[in-house]
Coordinates of C-alpha atoms and ligand atoms in Angstrom, one line a residue:
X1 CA -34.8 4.6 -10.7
X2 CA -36.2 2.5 -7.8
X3 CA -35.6 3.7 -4.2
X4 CA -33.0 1.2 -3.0
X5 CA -30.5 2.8 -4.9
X6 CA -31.3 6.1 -5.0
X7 CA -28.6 8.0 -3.7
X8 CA -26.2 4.7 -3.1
X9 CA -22.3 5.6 -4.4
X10 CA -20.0 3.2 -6.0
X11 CA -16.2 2.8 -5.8
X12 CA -14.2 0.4 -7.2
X13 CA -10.5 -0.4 -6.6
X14 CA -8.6 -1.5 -9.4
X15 CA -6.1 -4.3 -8.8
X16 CA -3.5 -5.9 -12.2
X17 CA -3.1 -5.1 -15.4
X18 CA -5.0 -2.5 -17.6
X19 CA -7.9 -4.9 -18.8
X20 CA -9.2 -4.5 -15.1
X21 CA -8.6 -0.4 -15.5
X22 CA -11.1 -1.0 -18.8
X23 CA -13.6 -3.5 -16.7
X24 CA -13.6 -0.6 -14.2
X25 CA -15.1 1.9 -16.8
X26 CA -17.5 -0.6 -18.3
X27 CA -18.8 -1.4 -14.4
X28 CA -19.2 2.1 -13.7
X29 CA -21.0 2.6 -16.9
X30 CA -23.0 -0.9 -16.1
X31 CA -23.9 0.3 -12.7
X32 CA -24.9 4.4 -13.6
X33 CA -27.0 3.3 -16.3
X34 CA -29.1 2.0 -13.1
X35 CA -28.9 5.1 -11.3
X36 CA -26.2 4.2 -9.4
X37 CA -23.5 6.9 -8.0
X38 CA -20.0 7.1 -8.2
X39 CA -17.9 7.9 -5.0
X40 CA -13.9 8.7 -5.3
X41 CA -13.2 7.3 -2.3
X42 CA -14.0 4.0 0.4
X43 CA -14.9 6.4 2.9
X44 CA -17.6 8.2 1.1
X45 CA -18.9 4.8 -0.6
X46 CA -22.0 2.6 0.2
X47 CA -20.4 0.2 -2.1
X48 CA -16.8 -1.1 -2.7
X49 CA -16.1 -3.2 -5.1
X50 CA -12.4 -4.3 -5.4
X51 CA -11.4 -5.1 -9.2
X52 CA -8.4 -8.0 -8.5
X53 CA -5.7 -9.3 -9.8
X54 CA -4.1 -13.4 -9.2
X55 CA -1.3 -13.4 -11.0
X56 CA 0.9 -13.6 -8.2
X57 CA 0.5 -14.7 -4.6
X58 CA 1.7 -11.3 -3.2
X59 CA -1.2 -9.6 -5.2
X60 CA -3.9 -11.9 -4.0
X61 CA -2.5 -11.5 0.1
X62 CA -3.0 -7.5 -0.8
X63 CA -7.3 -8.2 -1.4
X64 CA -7.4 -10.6 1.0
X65 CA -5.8 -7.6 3.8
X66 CA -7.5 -5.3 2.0
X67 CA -11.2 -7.1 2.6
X68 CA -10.5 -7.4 6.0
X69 CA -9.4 -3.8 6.5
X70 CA -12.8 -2.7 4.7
X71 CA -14.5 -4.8 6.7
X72 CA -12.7 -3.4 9.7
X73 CA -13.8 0.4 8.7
X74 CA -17.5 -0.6 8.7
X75 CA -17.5 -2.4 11.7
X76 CA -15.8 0.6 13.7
X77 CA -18.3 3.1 11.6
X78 CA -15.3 4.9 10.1
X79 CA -16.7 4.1 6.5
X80 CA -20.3 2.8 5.0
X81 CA -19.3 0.2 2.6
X82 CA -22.5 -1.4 3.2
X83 CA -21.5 -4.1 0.0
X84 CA -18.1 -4.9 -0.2
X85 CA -17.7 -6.7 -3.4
X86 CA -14.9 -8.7 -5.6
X87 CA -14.7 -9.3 -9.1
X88 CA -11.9 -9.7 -11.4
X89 CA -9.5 -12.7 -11.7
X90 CA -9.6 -13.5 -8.0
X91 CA -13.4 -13.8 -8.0
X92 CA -13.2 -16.3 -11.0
X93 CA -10.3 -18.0 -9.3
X94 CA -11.5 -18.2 -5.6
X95 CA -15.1 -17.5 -6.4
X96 CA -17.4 -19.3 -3.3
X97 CA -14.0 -20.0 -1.6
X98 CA -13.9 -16.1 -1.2
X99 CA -17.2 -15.9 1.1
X100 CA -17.2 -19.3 2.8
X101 CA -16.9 -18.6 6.7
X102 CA -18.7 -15.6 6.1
X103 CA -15.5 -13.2 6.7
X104 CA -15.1 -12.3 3.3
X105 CA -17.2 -10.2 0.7
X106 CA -20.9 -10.1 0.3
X107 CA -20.9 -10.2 -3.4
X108 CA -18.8 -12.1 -5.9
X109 CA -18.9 -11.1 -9.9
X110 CA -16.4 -13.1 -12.0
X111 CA -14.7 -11.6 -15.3
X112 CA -17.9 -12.5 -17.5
X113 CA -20.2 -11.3 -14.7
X114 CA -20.2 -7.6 -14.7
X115 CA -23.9 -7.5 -16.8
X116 CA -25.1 -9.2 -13.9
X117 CA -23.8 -6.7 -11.1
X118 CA -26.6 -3.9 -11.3
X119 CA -29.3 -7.1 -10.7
X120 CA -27.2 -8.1 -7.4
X121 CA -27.1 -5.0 -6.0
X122 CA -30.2 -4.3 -6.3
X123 CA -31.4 -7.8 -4.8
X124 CA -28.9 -7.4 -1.8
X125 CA -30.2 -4.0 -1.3
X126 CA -34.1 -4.9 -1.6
X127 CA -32.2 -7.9 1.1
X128 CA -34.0 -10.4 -1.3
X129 CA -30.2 -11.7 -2.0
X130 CA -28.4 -14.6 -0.5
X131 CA -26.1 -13.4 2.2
X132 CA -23.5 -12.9 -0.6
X133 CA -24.4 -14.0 -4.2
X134 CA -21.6 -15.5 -6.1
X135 CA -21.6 -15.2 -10.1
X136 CA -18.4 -16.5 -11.9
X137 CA -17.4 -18.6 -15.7
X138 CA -17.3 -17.7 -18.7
X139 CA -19.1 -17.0 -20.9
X140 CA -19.3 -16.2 -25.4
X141 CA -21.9 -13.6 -25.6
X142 CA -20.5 -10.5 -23.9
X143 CA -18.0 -8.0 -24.4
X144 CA -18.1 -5.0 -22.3
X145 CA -17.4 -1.7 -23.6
X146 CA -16.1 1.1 -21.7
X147 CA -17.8 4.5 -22.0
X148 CA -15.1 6.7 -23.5
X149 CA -15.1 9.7 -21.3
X150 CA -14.4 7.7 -17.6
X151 CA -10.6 6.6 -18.8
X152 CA -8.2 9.3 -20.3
X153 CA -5.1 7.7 -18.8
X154 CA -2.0 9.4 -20.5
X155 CA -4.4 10.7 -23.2
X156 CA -4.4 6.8 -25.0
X157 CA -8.3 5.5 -24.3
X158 CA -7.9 1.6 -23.9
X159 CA -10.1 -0.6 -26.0
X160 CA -10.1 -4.3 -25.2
X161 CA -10.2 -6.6 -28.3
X162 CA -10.7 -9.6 -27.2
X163 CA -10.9 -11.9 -23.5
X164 CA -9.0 -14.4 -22.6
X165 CA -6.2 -16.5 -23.7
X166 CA -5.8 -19.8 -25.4
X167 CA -1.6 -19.9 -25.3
X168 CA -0.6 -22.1 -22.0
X169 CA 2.6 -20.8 -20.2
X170 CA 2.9 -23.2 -17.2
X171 CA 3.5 -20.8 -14.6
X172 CA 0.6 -18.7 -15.8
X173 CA -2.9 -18.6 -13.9
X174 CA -4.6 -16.2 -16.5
X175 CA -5.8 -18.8 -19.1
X176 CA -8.2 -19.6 -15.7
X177 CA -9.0 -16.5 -14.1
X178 CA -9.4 -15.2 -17.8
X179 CA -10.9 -18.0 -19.7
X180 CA -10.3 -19.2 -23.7
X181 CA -9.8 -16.3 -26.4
X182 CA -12.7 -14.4 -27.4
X183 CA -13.0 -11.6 -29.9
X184 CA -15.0 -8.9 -29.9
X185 CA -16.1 -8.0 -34.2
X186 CA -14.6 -5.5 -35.4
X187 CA -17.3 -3.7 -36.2
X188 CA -17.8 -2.7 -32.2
X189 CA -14.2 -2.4 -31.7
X190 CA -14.1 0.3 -34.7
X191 CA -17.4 2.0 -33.3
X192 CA -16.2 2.2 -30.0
X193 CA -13.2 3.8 -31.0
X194 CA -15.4 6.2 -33.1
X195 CA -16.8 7.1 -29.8
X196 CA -13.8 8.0 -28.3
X197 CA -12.7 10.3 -31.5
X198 CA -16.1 11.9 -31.3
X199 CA -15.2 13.4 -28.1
X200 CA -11.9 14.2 -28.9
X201 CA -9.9 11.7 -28.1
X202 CA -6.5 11.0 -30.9
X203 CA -5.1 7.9 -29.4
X204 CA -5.9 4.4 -28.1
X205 CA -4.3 1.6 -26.6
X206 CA -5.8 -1.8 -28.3
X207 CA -5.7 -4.7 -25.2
X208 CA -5.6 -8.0 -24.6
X209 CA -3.3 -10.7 -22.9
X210 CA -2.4 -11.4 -26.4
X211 CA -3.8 -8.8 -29.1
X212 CA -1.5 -10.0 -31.6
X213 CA -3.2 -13.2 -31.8
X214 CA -6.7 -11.3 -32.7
X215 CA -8.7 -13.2 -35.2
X216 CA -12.0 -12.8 -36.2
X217 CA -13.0 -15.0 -39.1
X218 CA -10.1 -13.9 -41.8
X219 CA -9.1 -10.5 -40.2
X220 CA -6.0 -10.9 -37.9
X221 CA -4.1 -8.6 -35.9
X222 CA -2.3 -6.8 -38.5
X223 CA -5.4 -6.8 -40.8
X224 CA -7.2 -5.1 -38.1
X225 CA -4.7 -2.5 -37.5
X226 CA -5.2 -1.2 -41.1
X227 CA -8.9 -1.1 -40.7
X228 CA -8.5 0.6 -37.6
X229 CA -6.0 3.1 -39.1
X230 CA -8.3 4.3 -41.7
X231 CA -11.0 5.8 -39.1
X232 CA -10.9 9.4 -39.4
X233 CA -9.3 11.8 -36.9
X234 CA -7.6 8.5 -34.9
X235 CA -4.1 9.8 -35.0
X236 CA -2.4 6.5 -32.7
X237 CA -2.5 3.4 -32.3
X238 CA -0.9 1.4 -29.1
X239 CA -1.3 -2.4 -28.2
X240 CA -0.1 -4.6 -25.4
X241 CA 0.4 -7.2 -25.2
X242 CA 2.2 -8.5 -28.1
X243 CA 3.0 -12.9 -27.6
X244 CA 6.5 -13.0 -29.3
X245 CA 5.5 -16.1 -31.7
X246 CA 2.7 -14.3 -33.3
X247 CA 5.2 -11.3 -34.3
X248 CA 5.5 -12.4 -37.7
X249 CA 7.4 -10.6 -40.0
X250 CA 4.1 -9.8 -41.8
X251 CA 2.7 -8.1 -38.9
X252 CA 6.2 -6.3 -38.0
X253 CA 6.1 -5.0 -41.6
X254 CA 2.4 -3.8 -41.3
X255 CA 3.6 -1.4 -37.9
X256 CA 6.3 -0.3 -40.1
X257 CA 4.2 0.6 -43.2
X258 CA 1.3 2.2 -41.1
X259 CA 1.4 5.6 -40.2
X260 CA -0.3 5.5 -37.1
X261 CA 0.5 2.5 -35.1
X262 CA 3.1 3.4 -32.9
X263 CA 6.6 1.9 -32.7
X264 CA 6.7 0.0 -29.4
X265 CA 6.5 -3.1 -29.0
X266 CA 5.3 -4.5 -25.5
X267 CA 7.5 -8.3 -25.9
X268 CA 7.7 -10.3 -23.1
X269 CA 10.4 -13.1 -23.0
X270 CA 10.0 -14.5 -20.0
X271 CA 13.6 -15.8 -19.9
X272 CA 17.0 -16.2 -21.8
X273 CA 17.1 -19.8 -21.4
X274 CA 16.0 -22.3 -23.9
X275 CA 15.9 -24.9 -21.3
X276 CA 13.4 -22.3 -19.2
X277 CA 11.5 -21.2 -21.7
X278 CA 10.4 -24.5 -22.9
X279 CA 9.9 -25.7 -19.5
X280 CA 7.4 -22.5 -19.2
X281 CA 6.0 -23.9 -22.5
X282 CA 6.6 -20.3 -24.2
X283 CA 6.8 -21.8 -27.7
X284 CA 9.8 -20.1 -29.1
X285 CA 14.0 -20.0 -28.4
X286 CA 16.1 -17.3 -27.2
X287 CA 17.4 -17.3 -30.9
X288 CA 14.1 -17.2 -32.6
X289 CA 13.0 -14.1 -29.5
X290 CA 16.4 -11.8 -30.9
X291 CA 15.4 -12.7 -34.8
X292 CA 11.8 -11.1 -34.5
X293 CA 13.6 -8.1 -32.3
X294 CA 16.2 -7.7 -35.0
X295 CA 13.2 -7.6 -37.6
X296 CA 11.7 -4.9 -35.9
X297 CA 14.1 -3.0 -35.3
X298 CA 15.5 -3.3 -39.0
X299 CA 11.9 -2.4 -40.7
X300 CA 10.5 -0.3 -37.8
X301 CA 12.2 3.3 -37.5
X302 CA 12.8 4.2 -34.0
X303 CA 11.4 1.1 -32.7
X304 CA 11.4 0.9 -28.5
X305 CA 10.6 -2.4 -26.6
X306 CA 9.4 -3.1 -23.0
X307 CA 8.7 -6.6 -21.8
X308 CA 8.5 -8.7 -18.5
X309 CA 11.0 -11.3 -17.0
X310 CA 10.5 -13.7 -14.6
X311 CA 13.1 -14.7 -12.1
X312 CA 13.5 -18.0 -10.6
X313 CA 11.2 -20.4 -12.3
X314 CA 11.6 -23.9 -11.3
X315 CA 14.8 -25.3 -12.2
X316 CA 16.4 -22.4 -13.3
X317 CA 20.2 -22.4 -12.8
X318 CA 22.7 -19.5 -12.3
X319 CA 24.0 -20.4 -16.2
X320 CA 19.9 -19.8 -17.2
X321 CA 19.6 -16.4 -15.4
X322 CA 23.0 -15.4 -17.2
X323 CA 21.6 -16.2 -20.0
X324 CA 18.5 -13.9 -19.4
X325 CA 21.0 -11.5 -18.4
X326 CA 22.8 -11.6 -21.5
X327 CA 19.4 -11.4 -23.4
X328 CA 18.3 -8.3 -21.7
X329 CA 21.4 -6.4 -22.2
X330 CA 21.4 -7.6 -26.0
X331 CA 17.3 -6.6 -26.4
X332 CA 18.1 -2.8 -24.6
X333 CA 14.6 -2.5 -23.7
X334 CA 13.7 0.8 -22.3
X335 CA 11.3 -0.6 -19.4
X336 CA 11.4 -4.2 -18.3
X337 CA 8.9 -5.6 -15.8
X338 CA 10.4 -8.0 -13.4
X339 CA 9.3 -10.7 -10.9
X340 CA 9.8 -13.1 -8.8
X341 CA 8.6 -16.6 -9.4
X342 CA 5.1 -17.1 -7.8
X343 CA 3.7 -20.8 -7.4
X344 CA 0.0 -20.2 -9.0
X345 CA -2.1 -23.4 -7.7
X346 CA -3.3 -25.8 -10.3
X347 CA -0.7 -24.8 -13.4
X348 CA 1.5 -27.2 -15.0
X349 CA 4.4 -25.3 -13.1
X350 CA 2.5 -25.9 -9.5
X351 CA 3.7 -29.5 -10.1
X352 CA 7.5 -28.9 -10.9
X353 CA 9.2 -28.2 -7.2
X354 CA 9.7 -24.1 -6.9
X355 CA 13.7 -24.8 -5.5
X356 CA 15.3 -21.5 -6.0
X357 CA 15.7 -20.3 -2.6
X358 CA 13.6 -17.1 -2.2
X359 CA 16.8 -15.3 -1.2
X360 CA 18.1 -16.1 -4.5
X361 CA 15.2 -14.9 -6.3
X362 CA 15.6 -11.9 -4.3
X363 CA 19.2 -11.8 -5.2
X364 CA 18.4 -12.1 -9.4
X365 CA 15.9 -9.9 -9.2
X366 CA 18.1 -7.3 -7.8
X367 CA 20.6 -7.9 -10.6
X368 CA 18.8 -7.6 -13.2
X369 CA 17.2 -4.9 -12.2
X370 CA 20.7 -3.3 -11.8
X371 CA 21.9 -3.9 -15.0
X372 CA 18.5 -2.9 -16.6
X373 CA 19.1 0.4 -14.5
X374 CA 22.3 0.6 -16.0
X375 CA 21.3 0.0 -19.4
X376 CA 18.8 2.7 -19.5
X377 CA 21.0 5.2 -18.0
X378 CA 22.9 4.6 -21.3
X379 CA 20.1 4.6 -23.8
X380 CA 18.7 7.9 -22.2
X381 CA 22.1 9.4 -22.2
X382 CA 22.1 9.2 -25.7
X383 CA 19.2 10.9 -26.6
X384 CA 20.5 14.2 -25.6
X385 CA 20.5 16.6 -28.3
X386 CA 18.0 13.9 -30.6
X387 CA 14.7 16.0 -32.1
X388 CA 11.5 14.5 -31.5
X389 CA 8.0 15.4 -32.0
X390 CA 6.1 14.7 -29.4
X391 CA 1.9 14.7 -28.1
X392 CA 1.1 16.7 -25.4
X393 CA -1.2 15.2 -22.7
X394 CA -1.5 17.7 -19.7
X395 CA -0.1 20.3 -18.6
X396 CA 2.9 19.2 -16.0
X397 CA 2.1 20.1 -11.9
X398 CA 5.3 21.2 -12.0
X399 CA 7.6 23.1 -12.5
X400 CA 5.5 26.2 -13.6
X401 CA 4.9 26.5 -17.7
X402 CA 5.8 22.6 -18.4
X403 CA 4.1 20.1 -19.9
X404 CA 3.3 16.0 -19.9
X405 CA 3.8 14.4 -23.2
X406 CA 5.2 11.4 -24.8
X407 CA 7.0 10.0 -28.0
X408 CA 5.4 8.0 -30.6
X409 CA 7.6 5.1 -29.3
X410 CA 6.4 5.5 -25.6
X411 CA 9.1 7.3 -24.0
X412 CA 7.8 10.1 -21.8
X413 CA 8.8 13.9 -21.9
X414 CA 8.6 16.9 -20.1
X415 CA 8.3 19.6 -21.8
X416 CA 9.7 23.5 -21.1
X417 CA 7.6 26.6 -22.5
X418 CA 5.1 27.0 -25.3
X419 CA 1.4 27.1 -25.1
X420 CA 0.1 24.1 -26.3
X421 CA -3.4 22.1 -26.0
X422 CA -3.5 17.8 -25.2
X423 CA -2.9 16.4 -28.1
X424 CA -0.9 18.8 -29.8
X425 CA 2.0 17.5 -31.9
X426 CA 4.9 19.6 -31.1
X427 CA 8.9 19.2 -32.3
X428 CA 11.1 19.0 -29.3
X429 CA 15.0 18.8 -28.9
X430 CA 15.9 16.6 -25.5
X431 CA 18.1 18.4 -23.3
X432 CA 18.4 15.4 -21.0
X433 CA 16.7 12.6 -18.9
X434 CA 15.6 12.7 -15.1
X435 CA 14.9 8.6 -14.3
X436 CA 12.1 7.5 -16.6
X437 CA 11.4 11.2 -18.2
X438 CA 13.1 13.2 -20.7
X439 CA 13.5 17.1 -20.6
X440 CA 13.3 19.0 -23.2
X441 CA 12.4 22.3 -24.9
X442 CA 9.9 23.3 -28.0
X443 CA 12.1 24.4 -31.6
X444 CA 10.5 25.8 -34.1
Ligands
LIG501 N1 -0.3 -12.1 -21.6 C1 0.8 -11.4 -21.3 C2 1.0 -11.1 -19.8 C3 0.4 -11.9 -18.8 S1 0.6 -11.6 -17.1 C4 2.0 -12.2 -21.9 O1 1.9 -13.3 -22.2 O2 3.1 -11.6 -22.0 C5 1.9 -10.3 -17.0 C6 3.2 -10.8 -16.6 O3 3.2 -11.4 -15.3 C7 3.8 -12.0 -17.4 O4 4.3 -11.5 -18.6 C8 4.8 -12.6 -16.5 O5 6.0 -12.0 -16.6 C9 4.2 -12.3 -15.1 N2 3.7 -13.5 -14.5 C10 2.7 -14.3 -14.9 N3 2.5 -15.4 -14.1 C11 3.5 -15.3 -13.1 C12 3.9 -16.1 -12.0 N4 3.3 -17.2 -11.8 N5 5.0 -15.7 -11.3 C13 5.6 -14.5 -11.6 N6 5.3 -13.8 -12.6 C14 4.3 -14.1 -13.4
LIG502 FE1 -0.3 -16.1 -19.3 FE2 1.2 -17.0 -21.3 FE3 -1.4 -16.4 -21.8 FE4 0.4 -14.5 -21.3 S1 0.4 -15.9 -23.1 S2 -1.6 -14.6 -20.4 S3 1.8 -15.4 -19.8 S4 -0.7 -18.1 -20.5
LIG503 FE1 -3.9 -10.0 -13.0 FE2 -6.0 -11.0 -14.2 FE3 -4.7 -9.0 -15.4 S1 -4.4 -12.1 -13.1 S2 -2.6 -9.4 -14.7 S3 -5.8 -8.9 -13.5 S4 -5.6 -10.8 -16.4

């Protein structure tokens, strides 16, 4: 270890989805394989790096305030921070834009980038660097991979398959910040999850903006799924996120016949509307969207489904939002991600005029969140009394004696009495449902 960074702490905020939770592991296993620290907080970190996310405006405004505000601590001595850093989607994005006018970071690391963050740091601590080195695009020849002890969230250890994505929704900025579909083999995919079932953990979560397209030479999605489910002491299998067009009915049955893929299905439609969904170049109807949910819920037992809706999208009329209504209250999903329409610069759907009124996006937002309240109020409702056998992940704050765990098909559970371990399989009888999570008690 050399004496710049001897004794120098990182923390990094993680902004977006979970494939910036998984670059956060695979920095902070990047950056201690230098000798660098970790710190758990801003205030007791020389370094802060801020992992971000540009899919919507309102999430970029959050870095930018939050930059200033870090800068803010360190100029009033309240916190070191000596580097504050960006990577993620808006370093790719914004990259020298970010630092021009010298109020913004002093380091820039794009999504392909993070190999190159132990050699910045270092230079800008030697002060050999430019006042703040920017490294963004893409690039083939590297797939990071997360150590498997820094990320037991919910007990499921993510493992990014692939970078990227080559489909083109027009609204969408990821295909940018992101860039084309990459793959990582197989063959590091299955070692990595060895990894993670050689220190115990039984479940993980395969990402990617769209796993279901994985290919790699002839293996696709489902093909890798039963490679993966032959690894030894991997009892589950999660994925998100699934692109509706590329759940064939081959793949559906595959999750059906295979014992440990889970049944949930993360199935963004976007919309209800034809006319939307081909202006947000989506590549399927609202009829062929309900066939591949019928499918799955025909082959796959006790299939669940979450997915995301966007409200307002150019051009959509109150008979197009009814429509979506109508399609969410047919699907029943048991979580559904809503927004509000967010102009991204430079996408197809920057060039179409964004005319519905923010207080009208406000207004469908609200209502469909409403009726997707209502609708789970009624699916949860119903489960009182079901028998379910359930994994246990932690044991519960509180109250006293209870304990986290979760359904094959995602839904959480608290769970009353017994001594159990994480991971345990354990058969449970729901006694009811307190707003996302179920109650219920061990039976023998
Ligand atoms: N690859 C995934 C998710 C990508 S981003 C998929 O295709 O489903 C996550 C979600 O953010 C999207 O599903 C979409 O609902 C939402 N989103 C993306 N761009 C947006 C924008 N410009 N405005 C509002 N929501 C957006
Ligand atoms: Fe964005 Fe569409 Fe790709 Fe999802 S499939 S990341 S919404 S372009
Ligand atoms: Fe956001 Fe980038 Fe993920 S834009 S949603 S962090 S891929």
């Amino acid at each position: 270890m050399t004496d710049e960074r001897a004794g120098v702490r990182v923390h990094i905020e993680t902004y977006g989805c979970q494939m910036n939770a998984y670059d956060t592991s695979a920095i902070h296993g990047l950056l201690a394989a230098r000798g660098y620290g970790r710190a758990e907080s801003p205030l007791e970190a020389d370094v802060v790096l801020l992992n971000t996310c540009s899919v919507r405006d309102l999430a970029e405004h959050k870095i930018l305030s939050r930059i200033g505000e870090l800068r803010s601590l360190r100029r009033r001595g309240l916190a070191a921070a000596d580097i504050i850093g960006v990577c993620g989607c808006m370093a790719e994005r914004l990259g020298d834009g970010l630092v021009a006018g010298g109020r913004g970071p002093d380091l820039v690391a794009g999504v392909d980038q993070y190999d190159q963050l132990p050699d910045l740091l270092d230079a800008i601590l030697r002060g050999e660097s430019a006042p703040a080195p920017v490294a963004v695009g893409h690039r083939d020849d590297v797939h990071y991979v997360a150590p498997p002890e820094a990320y037991p969230t919910n007990n499921s250890h993510l493992v990014t398959i692939h970078k990227g994505c080559d489909y083109r929704c027009t609204y969408c900025i990821v295909p940018e910040t992101r860039g084309p579909q990459r793959e990582k083999a197989p063959l590091l995919i299955e070692a990595e999850i060895h990894g993670i079932v050689a220190r115990g953990g039984r479940e993980v979560t395969l990402l990617g903006q769209n796993v279901t397209a994985y290919r790699s030479g002839d293996l696709d999605f489902a093909g890798l799924l039963r490679r993966l489910e032959t690894i030894d002491g991997l009892e589950r299998i999660r994925f998100l996120t699934g692109h509706p067009c590329d759940m064939t009915d081959d793949l559906i049955r595959t999750i059906a016949e295979l014992g440990k893929t889970c049944p949930w299905l993360h199935v963004p439609a976007q919309s209800g509307s034809d006319a939307v969904l081909r202006r947000m170049k989506r590549l399927y109807t609202r009829e062929r969207y309900l066939a591949m949910i019928a499918a799955a819920r025909r082959w796959i037992p006790d299939v669940t489904f979450s997915g995301d809706i966007i409200v307002g999208f150019p051009g959509e009329t109150d008979a197009d939002f009814r429509r979506t209504l109508e399609l969410v209250e047919e699907v029943r999903y048991d979580l559904l991600f809503s927004f509000k329409y967010s102009e991204r610069p430079g996408t197809p759907a920057a060039k179409l005029p964004d005319d519905v009124p923010p207080e009208v996006k406000k207004e469908r937002l609200a209502e469909l969140m409403a009726v997707q309240d209502a609708i789970w109020d009624d699916l949860a409702a119903a489960q009182t009394g079901a028998v379910w056998e359930v994994a246990v992940e932690a044991a519960a704050r509180r109250p006293a004696g209870s304990w986290r765990a979760r359904t094959p098909n995602n839904r959480k559970v608290l769970l009353h009495g017994g001594d159990h371990r994480p991971g345990d399989l354990v058969r449970v009888r729901v006694t009811g449902c307190e707003a996302s999570t179920f109650e219920a008690e061990p039976i023998n």
